[in-house]
Coordinates of C-alpha atoms in Angstrom, one line a residue:
M1 CA -18.3 13.7 1.4
E2 CA -16.5 14.6 4.1
T3 CA -12.7 15.1 4.4
L4 CA -9.7 12.7 5.2
K5 CA -6.5 13.8 5.9
V6 CA -3.9 11.4 5.6
I7 CA -0.6 12.5 6.0
K8 CA 2.0 10.6 6.9
I9 CA 5.8 11.9 8.7
G10 CA 9.2 10.9 7.3
G11 CA 12.2 9.4 9.8
N12 CA 13.0 13.4 10.5
I13 CA 11.3 14.1 12.1
I14 CA 10.8 11.5 14.5
D15 CA 14.7 11.3 15.0
D16 CA 14.1 14.5 16.4
D17 CA 12.5 14.3 19.5
S18 CA 11.6 18.0 19.9
A19 CA 10.0 17.8 16.7
L20 CA 8.1 15.0 16.9
S21 CA 7.1 17.0 20.0
H22 CA 5.8 20.6 17.9
F23 CA 4.6 18.3 15.4
L24 CA 2.1 16.1 17.2
E25 CA 1.1 19.0 19.3
Q26 CA 0.4 20.4 15.4
F27 CA -1.7 17.6 14.6
A28 CA -3.4 17.6 17.8
T29 CA -5.5 20.3 16.3
I30 CA -6.6 19.4 12.9
Q31 CA -10.1 18.7 12.9
G32 CA -12.0 16.6 11.2
P33 CA -10.7 12.3 10.4
K34 CA -6.7 11.8 9.8
L35 CA -4.7 9.0 10.1
L36 CA -1.2 9.1 10.2
V37 CA 1.3 6.6 8.7
H38 CA 4.7 6.9 10.1
G39 CA 8.6 5.2 9.3
G40 CA 12.0 5.0 11.7
G41 CA 13.9 3.9 9.1
K42 CA 16.8 5.0 11.8
L43 CA 16.3 4.2 14.5
A44 CA 15.9 0.8 13.6
T45 CA 18.7 1.2 12.1
K46 CA 20.8 2.5 14.7
M47 CA 19.0 -0.9 17.6
A48 CA 20.6 -2.5 14.4
K49 CA 24.4 -2.2 15.0
S50 CA 24.2 -1.8 18.8
M51 CA 23.2 -5.2 19.0
N52 CA 25.7 -6.7 16.3
I53 CA 22.6 -6.9 13.5
E54 CA 24.1 -6.3 10.1
V55 CA 22.6 -4.0 8.3
Q56 CA 21.5 -4.5 4.6
M57 CA 21.1 -1.7 2.0
V58 CA 20.9 -2.5 -2.0
D59 CA 20.0 0.7 -4.2
G60 CA 18.2 2.4 -0.5
R61 CA 15.9 -0.4 0.0
R62 CA 17.4 -2.7 3.3
I63 CA 17.2 -6.3 3.3
T64 CA 15.5 -7.8 6.3
D65 CA 16.0 -10.7 7.5
A66 CA 14.4 -12.6 10.1
D67 CA 16.1 -10.4 12.4
T68 CA 15.7 -7.1 10.5
L69 CA 12.5 -8.5 10.4
D70 CA 12.5 -9.0 14.7
I71 CA 14.7 -5.4 14.7
I72 CA 11.4 -3.5 12.9
T73 CA 8.7 -5.2 14.6
M74 CA 9.8 -3.9 17.9
V75 CA 11.7 -0.2 16.9
Y76 CA 8.1 0.4 14.4
G77 CA 4.9 -1.4 16.0
G78 CA 6.5 -0.8 19.6
K79 CA 9.0 2.0 20.9
I80 CA 8.1 4.3 18.4
N81 CA 4.3 3.7 17.3
K82 CA 3.2 3.9 21.1
N83 CA 5.7 7.2 21.6
I84 CA 3.8 8.7 19.1
I85 CA 0.0 7.0 20.7
A86 CA 1.5 8.3 23.9
Q87 CA 2.0 11.3 22.8
L88 CA -1.0 12.5 21.1
Q89 CA -3.3 11.5 23.7
A90 CA -0.8 13.9 25.8
N91 CA -2.5 16.5 23.4
H92 CA -5.9 14.9 24.0
C93 CA -5.9 13.1 20.6
N94 CA -6.9 9.3 21.5
S95 CA -5.9 7.3 18.7
V96 CA -4.6 3.9 18.5
G97 CA -1.3 1.9 17.2
F98 CA -1.8 -0.1 14.4
T99 CA 0.7 -2.6 11.9
G100 CA -1.1 -4.2 9.1
A101 CA -2.0 -6.7 10.2
D102 CA -4.3 -5.3 13.5
G103 CA -7.9 -6.1 12.0
N104 CA -6.2 -7.3 9.0
V105 CA -5.9 -4.2 6.9
I106 CA -3.7 -4.5 4.8
V107 CA -2.3 -7.8 3.4
S108 CA 0.5 -8.2 1.5
E109 CA 2.6 -10.3 -0.4
K110 CA 6.1 -12.0 0.1
R111 CA 8.4 -9.5 -2.4
P112 CA 8.9 -12.5 -5.4
V113 CA 13.3 -13.1 -5.5
K114 CA 14.2 -11.0 -9.3
T115 CA 18.0 -10.7 -9.0
I116 CA 17.8 -9.5 -4.8
D117 CA 16.2 -11.6 -2.1
Y118 CA 14.9 -8.2 -0.2
G119 CA 13.9 -10.9 2.7
F120 CA 10.8 -10.1 4.7
V121 CA 9.8 -7.3 2.3
G122 CA 5.4 -7.0 1.5
D123 CA 4.2 -5.9 -1.6
V124 CA 0.5 -4.0 -0.5
K125 CA -2.3 -6.3 -2.1
Q126 CA -5.4 -6.0 -0.8
V127 CA -6.9 -3.0 2.2
N128 CA -8.8 -3.5 4.6
T129 CA -11.1 -0.3 5.6
K130 CA -13.9 -1.3 7.9
V131 CA -12.4 -1.3 11.0
P132 CA -9.9 1.7 10.6
K133 CA -13.8 3.5 9.7
V134 CA -15.2 2.3 13.1
L135 CA -12.5 4.1 15.4
L136 CA -12.5 7.4 11.7
E137 CA -16.7 7.8 12.7
N138 CA -15.9 8.2 16.5
G139 CA -13.1 10.8 16.5
I140 CA -10.1 8.0 16.6
T141 CA -7.0 9.3 14.5
P142 CA -5.8 5.7 13.4
V143 CA -1.8 5.3 13.7
F144 CA -0.2 2.7 11.9
C145 CA 3.8 1.7 11.1
A146 CA 4.9 0.4 8.0
I147 CA 3.9 -3.4 8.7
T148 CA 2.9 -5.6 7.2
H149 CA 1.4 -8.9 6.9
D150 CA 0.0 -11.9 4.2
E151 CA -2.9 -14.5 6.5
N152 CA -0.4 -17.1 7.1
G153 CA 1.3 -15.4 9.9
Q154 CA 4.4 -13.3 8.9
L155 CA 4.8 -9.9 9.3
L156 CA 6.6 -7.9 6.5
N157 CA 8.5 -5.0 6.6
T158 CA 6.4 -2.8 3.8
N159 CA 7.6 0.6 2.0
A160 CA 5.3 3.6 4.5
D161 CA 5.2 5.5 1.6
T162 CA 3.4 2.5 -0.2
V163 CA 1.4 1.9 3.5
T164 CA -0.1 5.7 2.8
S165 CA -0.7 5.9 -1.2
E166 CA -2.7 1.8 -0.2
L167 CA -4.1 3.5 2.9
A168 CA -5.6 6.7 1.3
I169 CA -6.8 4.9 -1.9
G170 CA -8.4 2.5 0.3
F171 CA -10.3 5.2 1.2
A172 CA -10.5 7.2 -1.3
D173 CA -14.8 6.0 -2.3
L174 CA -15.5 7.1 0.3
Y175 CA -14.3 10.4 1.5
Q176 CA -12.1 13.2 -0.3
V177 CA -9.0 11.5 0.6
E178 CA -6.7 14.6 1.1
L179 CA -2.9 12.4 1.4
Y180 CA 0.3 14.5 2.5
Y181 CA 4.7 13.3 2.5
C182 CA 5.4 15.7 5.1
F183 CA 9.5 15.6 5.5
E184 CA 12.6 17.9 6.1
K185 CA 11.8 20.0 2.4
D186 CA 9.4 22.1 1.6
G187 CA 8.7 19.6 -1.7
V188 CA 10.7 18.6 -4.5
L189 CA 13.1 20.3 -4.8
L190 CA 14.5 21.5 -9.2
D191 CA 18.4 22.0 -7.6
V192 CA 18.9 20.3 -4.1
D193 CA 21.1 22.6 -3.3
D194 CA 19.2 25.0 -2.7
P195 CA 16.3 25.1 -0.9
N196 CA 14.4 27.6 -2.5
S197 CA 13.8 25.7 -5.6
V198 CA 10.2 24.3 -4.9
I199 CA 8.9 22.8 -7.9
E200 CA 5.2 24.0 -7.0
D201 CA 3.2 21.5 -9.4
I202 CA 4.0 18.7 -10.8
N203 CA 1.4 16.8 -13.8
T204 CA 2.0 13.3 -15.4
K205 CA 4.2 15.0 -18.2
N206 CA 7.1 17.9 -16.8
Y207 CA 7.0 14.5 -13.9
E208 CA 8.2 13.0 -17.2
T209 CA 10.1 15.9 -18.3
L210 CA 11.8 16.4 -14.5
K211 CA 13.4 12.2 -14.6
A212 CA 14.8 12.5 -17.8
D213 CA 16.6 15.6 -16.8
G214 CA 17.6 14.3 -13.9
V215 CA 16.4 16.5 -12.1
I216 CA 14.5 13.6 -10.2
T217 CA 16.4 10.2 -8.9
D218 CA 16.8 8.4 -5.7
G219 CA 14.5 7.6 -3.5
M220 CA 12.4 11.2 -4.5
L221 CA 11.2 8.4 -7.4
P222 CA 9.5 5.7 -5.7
K223 CA 7.6 8.3 -3.2
L224 CA 6.2 10.5 -6.5
D225 CA 5.8 6.8 -7.9
N226 CA 3.1 6.2 -5.9
C227 CA 1.8 9.7 -5.3
F228 CA 0.9 9.1 -8.7
H229 CA -0.5 5.8 -7.9
A230 CA -2.5 7.9 -5.4
I231 CA -4.0 11.0 -8.0
S232 CA -4.9 8.1 -11.0
N233 CA -6.7 6.3 -7.8
H234 CA -9.0 8.5 -6.2
V235 CA -7.2 10.6 -4.0
Y236 CA -7.9 14.2 -4.5
K237 CA -5.1 16.1 -3.1
V238 CA -1.9 15.7 -2.6
C239 CA 1.1 17.0 -1.5
L240 CA 4.7 17.2 -0.4
G241 CA 6.5 19.9 1.4
K242 CA 7.2 20.7 5.5
P243 CA 5.1 19.7 7.8
D244 CA 4.0 23.6 8.0
M245 CA 2.1 23.0 5.3
L246 CA -1.2 21.1 7.4
F247 CA -1.3 24.1 8.8
N248 CA -0.3 27.0 6.6
Q249 CA -1.6 27.7 3.3
N250 CA 0.5 29.4 1.7
S251 CA 3.9 27.8 2.2
K252 CA 6.1 26.1 0.1
H253 CA 5.7 23.1 -0.6
T254 CA 5.5 20.5 -3.7
T255 CA 0.8 19.2 -5.3
I256 CA 0.8 17.3 -7.0
Q257 CA -1.8 16.4 -10.3
A258 CA -3.1 14.7 -12.8

């Protein structure tokens, strides 16, 4: 079975023009089918503030009202996505930009209100691989931003890590999928103040221990939950770390195992 690399880049790469440019140059050299997912929360926050639109966060999660959704659509689906596409074309990597609405690839439902109303935030229900599969088979790289839709005309802001894991799962019966979460650290750290304390292997057993001991908390929890969700749904390989792990097998990173 052919390998598909599904790669997510976070805001720290996107927010730094030179880091993004360097990453995309390297990404373009990856052989075989590949798919890229990007976030962009910091740029959306900056844009909102410049337009005097209040940024509301609860426990690190963005409240997406109608004005905020407009900003996110412009920033994620427009500025960031098209900038990435243009740079990939400059590096001879033919690519097409997507929201989940394009090609009906990612269908979500608006998150139900429990204790907090997150607004126009989507929880993924379904991934349809038909359209991106045709592109991949023709050597074209799909580039997804973290916007989905509900099939009733409503766009929804959706967690980029979740979009990435759901896309990986969606392709797992067609390819041997390798999933990479690229961010600014070498992996999951045993001590957040020690960049060299990378936990190289995390499995379901020691994950529970690491959570109980308070080693893994805050924003890393939902990211790792997405990793284990992917591994338990036939994704072949899941890794977290700096983008170097894509190009240097000896670079430090964290591997998730069942």
